[in-house]
Coordinates of C-alpha atoms in Angstrom, one line a residue:
M1 CA 114.2 18.1 -78.0
R2 CA 113.8 14.4 -77.8
R3 CA 111.9 14.1 -81.1
A4 CA 113.6 16.8 -83.2
R5 CA 116.9 14.9 -83.3
P6 CA 115.5 11.8 -84.9
V7 CA 113.5 13.9 -87.5
V8 CA 116.7 15.7 -88.6
G9 CA 118.5 12.3 -88.8
L10 CA 115.7 10.9 -90.9
L11 CA 116.0 13.8 -93.4
L12 CA 119.7 13.1 -93.6
L13 CA 119.2 9.4 -94.1
L14 CA 116.7 10.0 -96.9
A15 CA 118.9 12.4 -98.6
F16 CA 121.8 9.9 -98.4
T17 CA 119.8 7.1 -99.9
L18 CA 117.3 8.6 -102.3
S19 CA 118.5 9.3 -105.8
G20 CA 118.1 12.9 -107.0
C21 CA 117.4 14.5 -103.6
R22 CA 119.4 17.2 -102.0
L23 CA 119.5 18.4 -98.5
G24 CA 121.2 21.4 -96.9
V25 CA 122.1 21.4 -93.3
R26 CA 123.5 24.6 -91.8
T27 CA 124.3 25.4 -88.1
E28 CA 124.7 29.1 -87.4
V29 CA 126.1 30.5 -84.2
T30 CA 126.1 34.2 -83.3
V31 CA 128.2 35.3 -80.4
E32 CA 127.7 38.7 -78.8
R33 CA 130.4 40.7 -77.0
D34 CA 128.9 39.9 -73.6
G35 CA 129.1 36.1 -74.3
S36 CA 125.4 35.7 -75.0
G37 CA 124.3 34.5 -78.4
A38 CA 121.9 32.6 -80.6
I39 CA 121.8 29.3 -82.5
A40 CA 120.0 28.6 -85.8
V41 CA 119.8 25.1 -87.4
A42 CA 118.5 25.4 -90.9
V43 CA 117.5 22.3 -92.9
A44 CA 116.8 23.0 -96.6
L45 CA 114.8 20.4 -98.5
D46 CA 114.6 20.5 -102.2
E47 CA 111.5 19.7 -104.2
A48 CA 112.5 16.1 -104.9
L49 CA 113.1 15.4 -101.2
L50 CA 109.7 16.9 -100.3
E51 CA 108.0 14.7 -102.8
A52 CA 109.8 11.6 -101.4
L53 CA 108.7 12.6 -97.9
D54 CA 105.1 13.0 -99.1
D55 CA 105.2 9.5 -100.7
L56 CA 106.4 8.1 -97.4
A57 CA 103.7 10.1 -95.5
V58 CA 106.3 11.9 -93.5
D59 CA 105.6 15.5 -92.5
P60 CA 108.9 17.0 -91.1
T61 CA 107.1 20.2 -90.1
A62 CA 104.6 18.4 -87.9
E63 CA 107.3 16.3 -86.2
L64 CA 109.5 19.3 -85.6
T65 CA 106.6 21.4 -84.3
A66 CA 105.8 18.6 -81.8
A67 CA 109.4 18.5 -80.7
V68 CA 109.6 22.3 -80.3
A69 CA 106.3 22.3 -78.3
S70 CA 108.1 20.3 -75.6
A71 CA 111.2 22.5 -75.7
P72 CA 110.1 26.1 -75.1
D73 CA 113.7 27.5 -75.6
W74 CA 113.5 26.5 -79.3
Q75 CA 111.4 28.1 -82.0
L76 CA 110.6 26.7 -85.5
A77 CA 110.3 28.8 -88.7
R78 CA 109.1 27.4 -92.0
T79 CA 110.1 29.2 -95.3
A80 CA 109.0 28.1 -98.8
T81 CA 111.6 28.6 -101.5
D82 CA 111.1 29.9 -105.1
A83 CA 112.3 26.5 -106.4
G84 CA 109.6 24.6 -104.7
G85 CA 111.7 23.6 -101.7
L86 CA 111.3 24.2 -98.0
T87 CA 113.6 25.5 -95.3
L88 CA 113.0 24.5 -91.7
T89 CA 114.9 26.5 -89.1
L90 CA 115.2 25.8 -85.4
R91 CA 116.3 28.8 -83.3
R92 CA 117.1 29.5 -79.7
D93 CA 118.9 32.2 -77.6
A94 CA 121.6 31.6 -75.0
D95 CA 122.6 33.9 -72.1
D96 CA 126.3 32.9 -71.9
P97 CA 129.0 30.8 -73.8
A98 CA 128.3 27.6 -71.7
E99 CA 124.6 27.7 -72.5
L100 CA 125.4 28.3 -76.1
T101 CA 127.7 25.3 -76.5
D102 CA 125.6 23.0 -74.3
A103 CA 122.6 23.8 -76.6
L104 CA 124.7 22.7 -79.6
R105 CA 125.6 19.4 -78.0
E106 CA 122.0 18.9 -77.0
L107 CA 121.1 18.5 -80.7
T108 CA 123.0 15.3 -81.0
D109 CA 122.9 14.1 -77.4
G110 CA 121.8 10.5 -77.2
L111 CA 122.6 9.7 -80.8
T112 CA 125.1 6.9 -81.6
D113 CA 128.1 7.2 -83.9
T114 CA 126.1 5.3 -86.6
D115 CA 123.3 7.9 -86.6
P116 CA 123.4 10.5 -89.4
A117 CA 123.9 14.0 -88.0
L118 CA 125.7 17.3 -88.3
A119 CA 127.5 17.1 -84.9
V120 CA 128.9 20.3 -83.5
D121 CA 131.0 20.2 -80.4
L122 CA 132.5 23.6 -79.4
D123 CA 134.2 25.3 -76.5
L124 CA 133.8 29.1 -76.4
E125 CA 135.4 31.7 -74.2
V126 CA 134.5 35.4 -74.3
D127 CA 136.4 37.8 -72.0
D128 CA 135.2 41.0 -70.4
E129 CA 136.2 43.1 -73.4
G130 CA 134.4 40.9 -75.9
A131 CA 137.5 39.1 -77.3
A132 CA 136.5 35.5 -78.2
Q133 CA 138.3 32.1 -78.6
L134 CA 136.5 29.2 -80.3
D135 CA 137.8 25.6 -80.4
G136 CA 136.1 22.3 -81.2
T137 CA 135.0 20.0 -84.0
V138 CA 132.2 19.6 -86.5
Q139 CA 131.3 16.3 -88.3
L140 CA 128.9 15.2 -90.9
R141 CA 128.1 11.6 -90.0
T142 CA 126.8 9.2 -92.6
P143 CA 124.4 6.4 -91.6
I144 CA 126.3 3.1 -91.4
G145 CA 123.8 1.0 -89.5
P146 CA 122.4 -2.5 -90.4
G147 CA 120.6 -2.6 -93.7
L148 CA 122.7 0.1 -95.3
L149 CA 126.2 -1.5 -95.5
T150 CA 126.3 -4.6 -97.7
D151 CA 128.9 -6.5 -99.8
E152 CA 128.1 -4.1 -102.6
V153 CA 127.7 -0.9 -100.6
T154 CA 130.6 0.1 -98.4
E155 CA 131.0 2.9 -95.9
A156 CA 133.1 4.8 -98.5
D157 CA 130.2 4.5 -101.0
L158 CA 127.8 6.1 -98.5
A159 CA 130.3 8.9 -97.8
E160 CA 130.6 9.5 -101.5
L161 CA 126.8 9.6 -101.9
A162 CA 126.5 12.0 -99.0
A163 CA 129.0 14.3 -100.5
R164 CA 126.8 14.5 -103.7
T165 CA 123.5 14.9 -101.9
V166 CA 124.1 16.9 -98.7
D167 CA 125.5 20.4 -98.3
A168 CA 126.6 20.9 -94.7
A169 CA 128.2 24.0 -93.1
L170 CA 129.0 25.5 -89.8
V171 CA 128.7 29.3 -89.7
V172 CA 129.9 31.3 -86.7
T173 CA 129.8 35.1 -86.2
L174 CA 132.2 36.4 -83.5
P175 CA 131.8 39.7 -81.7
G176 CA 134.9 41.4 -83.1
P177 CA 137.5 41.3 -85.9
V178 CA 138.8 37.8 -86.7
T179 CA 142.5 37.4 -85.7
D180 CA 143.0 33.6 -86.3
H181 CA 141.0 30.8 -87.9
D182 CA 141.0 27.6 -89.9
A183 CA 137.6 28.3 -91.7
D184 CA 137.0 28.0 -95.4
E185 CA 135.5 31.5 -95.8
V186 CA 135.6 34.7 -93.8
D187 CA 133.3 37.7 -94.3
G188 CA 133.9 40.3 -91.8
S189 CA 133.5 38.6 -88.4
T190 CA 131.5 35.7 -89.9
L191 CA 133.4 32.4 -90.5
T192 CA 132.1 29.4 -92.6
W193 CA 133.4 25.8 -92.4
R194 CA 132.2 23.5 -95.2
V195 CA 131.7 20.1 -93.8
A196 CA 132.3 16.9 -95.9
P197 CA 131.2 13.5 -94.6
G198 CA 133.9 11.7 -92.6
D199 CA 136.0 12.2 -89.5
P200 CA 135.4 15.2 -87.3
R201 CA 136.9 18.4 -88.6
P202 CA 138.8 20.8 -86.2
V203 CA 137.3 24.2 -85.7
T204 CA 139.5 27.1 -84.4
A205 CA 138.8 30.8 -84.5
A206 CA 139.7 33.9 -82.4
S207 CA 138.5 37.4 -82.5
A208 CA 139.7 40.6 -80.9
A209 CA 137.5 42.8 -78.7
P210 CA 135.0 44.6 -80.9
E211 CA 135.5 48.3 -81.5
G212 CA 133.1 50.9 -80.4
L213 CA 131.1 51.4 -77.2
T214 CA 129.4 48.5 -75.4
P215 CA 125.6 48.7 -75.0
E216 CA 126.1 49.5 -71.3
Q217 CA 128.4 52.4 -72.2
V218 CA 125.9 53.7 -74.7
A219 CA 123.1 53.5 -72.1
A220 CA 125.3 55.4 -69.6
L221 CA 126.1 58.1 -72.1
V222 CA 122.4 58.4 -73.1
G223 CA 121.5 58.6 -69.4
G224 CA 124.1 61.2 -68.7
A225 CA 123.0 63.3 -71.7
L226 CA 119.4 63.2 -70.4
V227 CA 120.6 64.3 -67.0
L228 CA 122.5 67.2 -68.5
V229 CA 119.4 68.2 -70.6
G230 CA 117.3 68.1 -67.5
L231 CA 119.8 70.3 -65.6
A232 CA 119.9 72.7 -68.4
A233 CA 116.2 73.0 -68.5
V234 CA 116.0 73.6 -64.7
T235 CA 118.7 76.2 -65.0
V236 CA 116.8 78.1 -67.8
V237 CA 113.7 78.1 -65.6
V238 CA 115.6 79.4 -62.6
V239 CA 117.3 82.1 -64.6
R240 CA 114.0 83.3 -66.1
R241 CA 112.4 83.4 -62.7
R242 CA 115.2 85.5 -61.2
S243 CA 115.1 87.9 -64.2
R244 CA 111.5 88.5 -63.5

């Protein structure tokens, strides 16, 4: 993902600095009861930002497609909106909590503190029953490099501009009922943190073990039922033969 990170940073930078443009950045994390999961990073560009990119001869789809081609674990989806905008979504699956959190860090690995980014740094634990504990930080970083900060434009000015032009959020779906959190919104087992530009925001959430049977238990029950059905069929055949 060496090229995808700069592309997303460029989109953030343009949204910060171009008047009238809006950008949505949303990182979604889904955690299953066995610790596996999936990540989706959705970047929503409004019509004004798309026009600005076209004027600059920048095709974010082409750049992200090239990045994904060198990172087979990630897939890219492109969705046009009714309002003339475009949503680009990077997705990948993970087999365990460590792979899930490492993939999140990979998105900003190599960037400096002055590069614009939605930086997600999480630690995740899922026990054998599917109970989960999530801790970490999320940060919307504004660009503060040379050429942006002047005597007239301060870091606070850029943060204020970012707050008006960028909608950023972290969304996490845990395996079971939420028992503790510091999120802004909770819908069932899905938590949403709204991220304003500035210092890293703490992220904490916990969920109990999910109710119901695990997929392995369901498979065992189905297998057992099939065995019983098979035995019943054999028994019927044997009884009929004996009766004859």
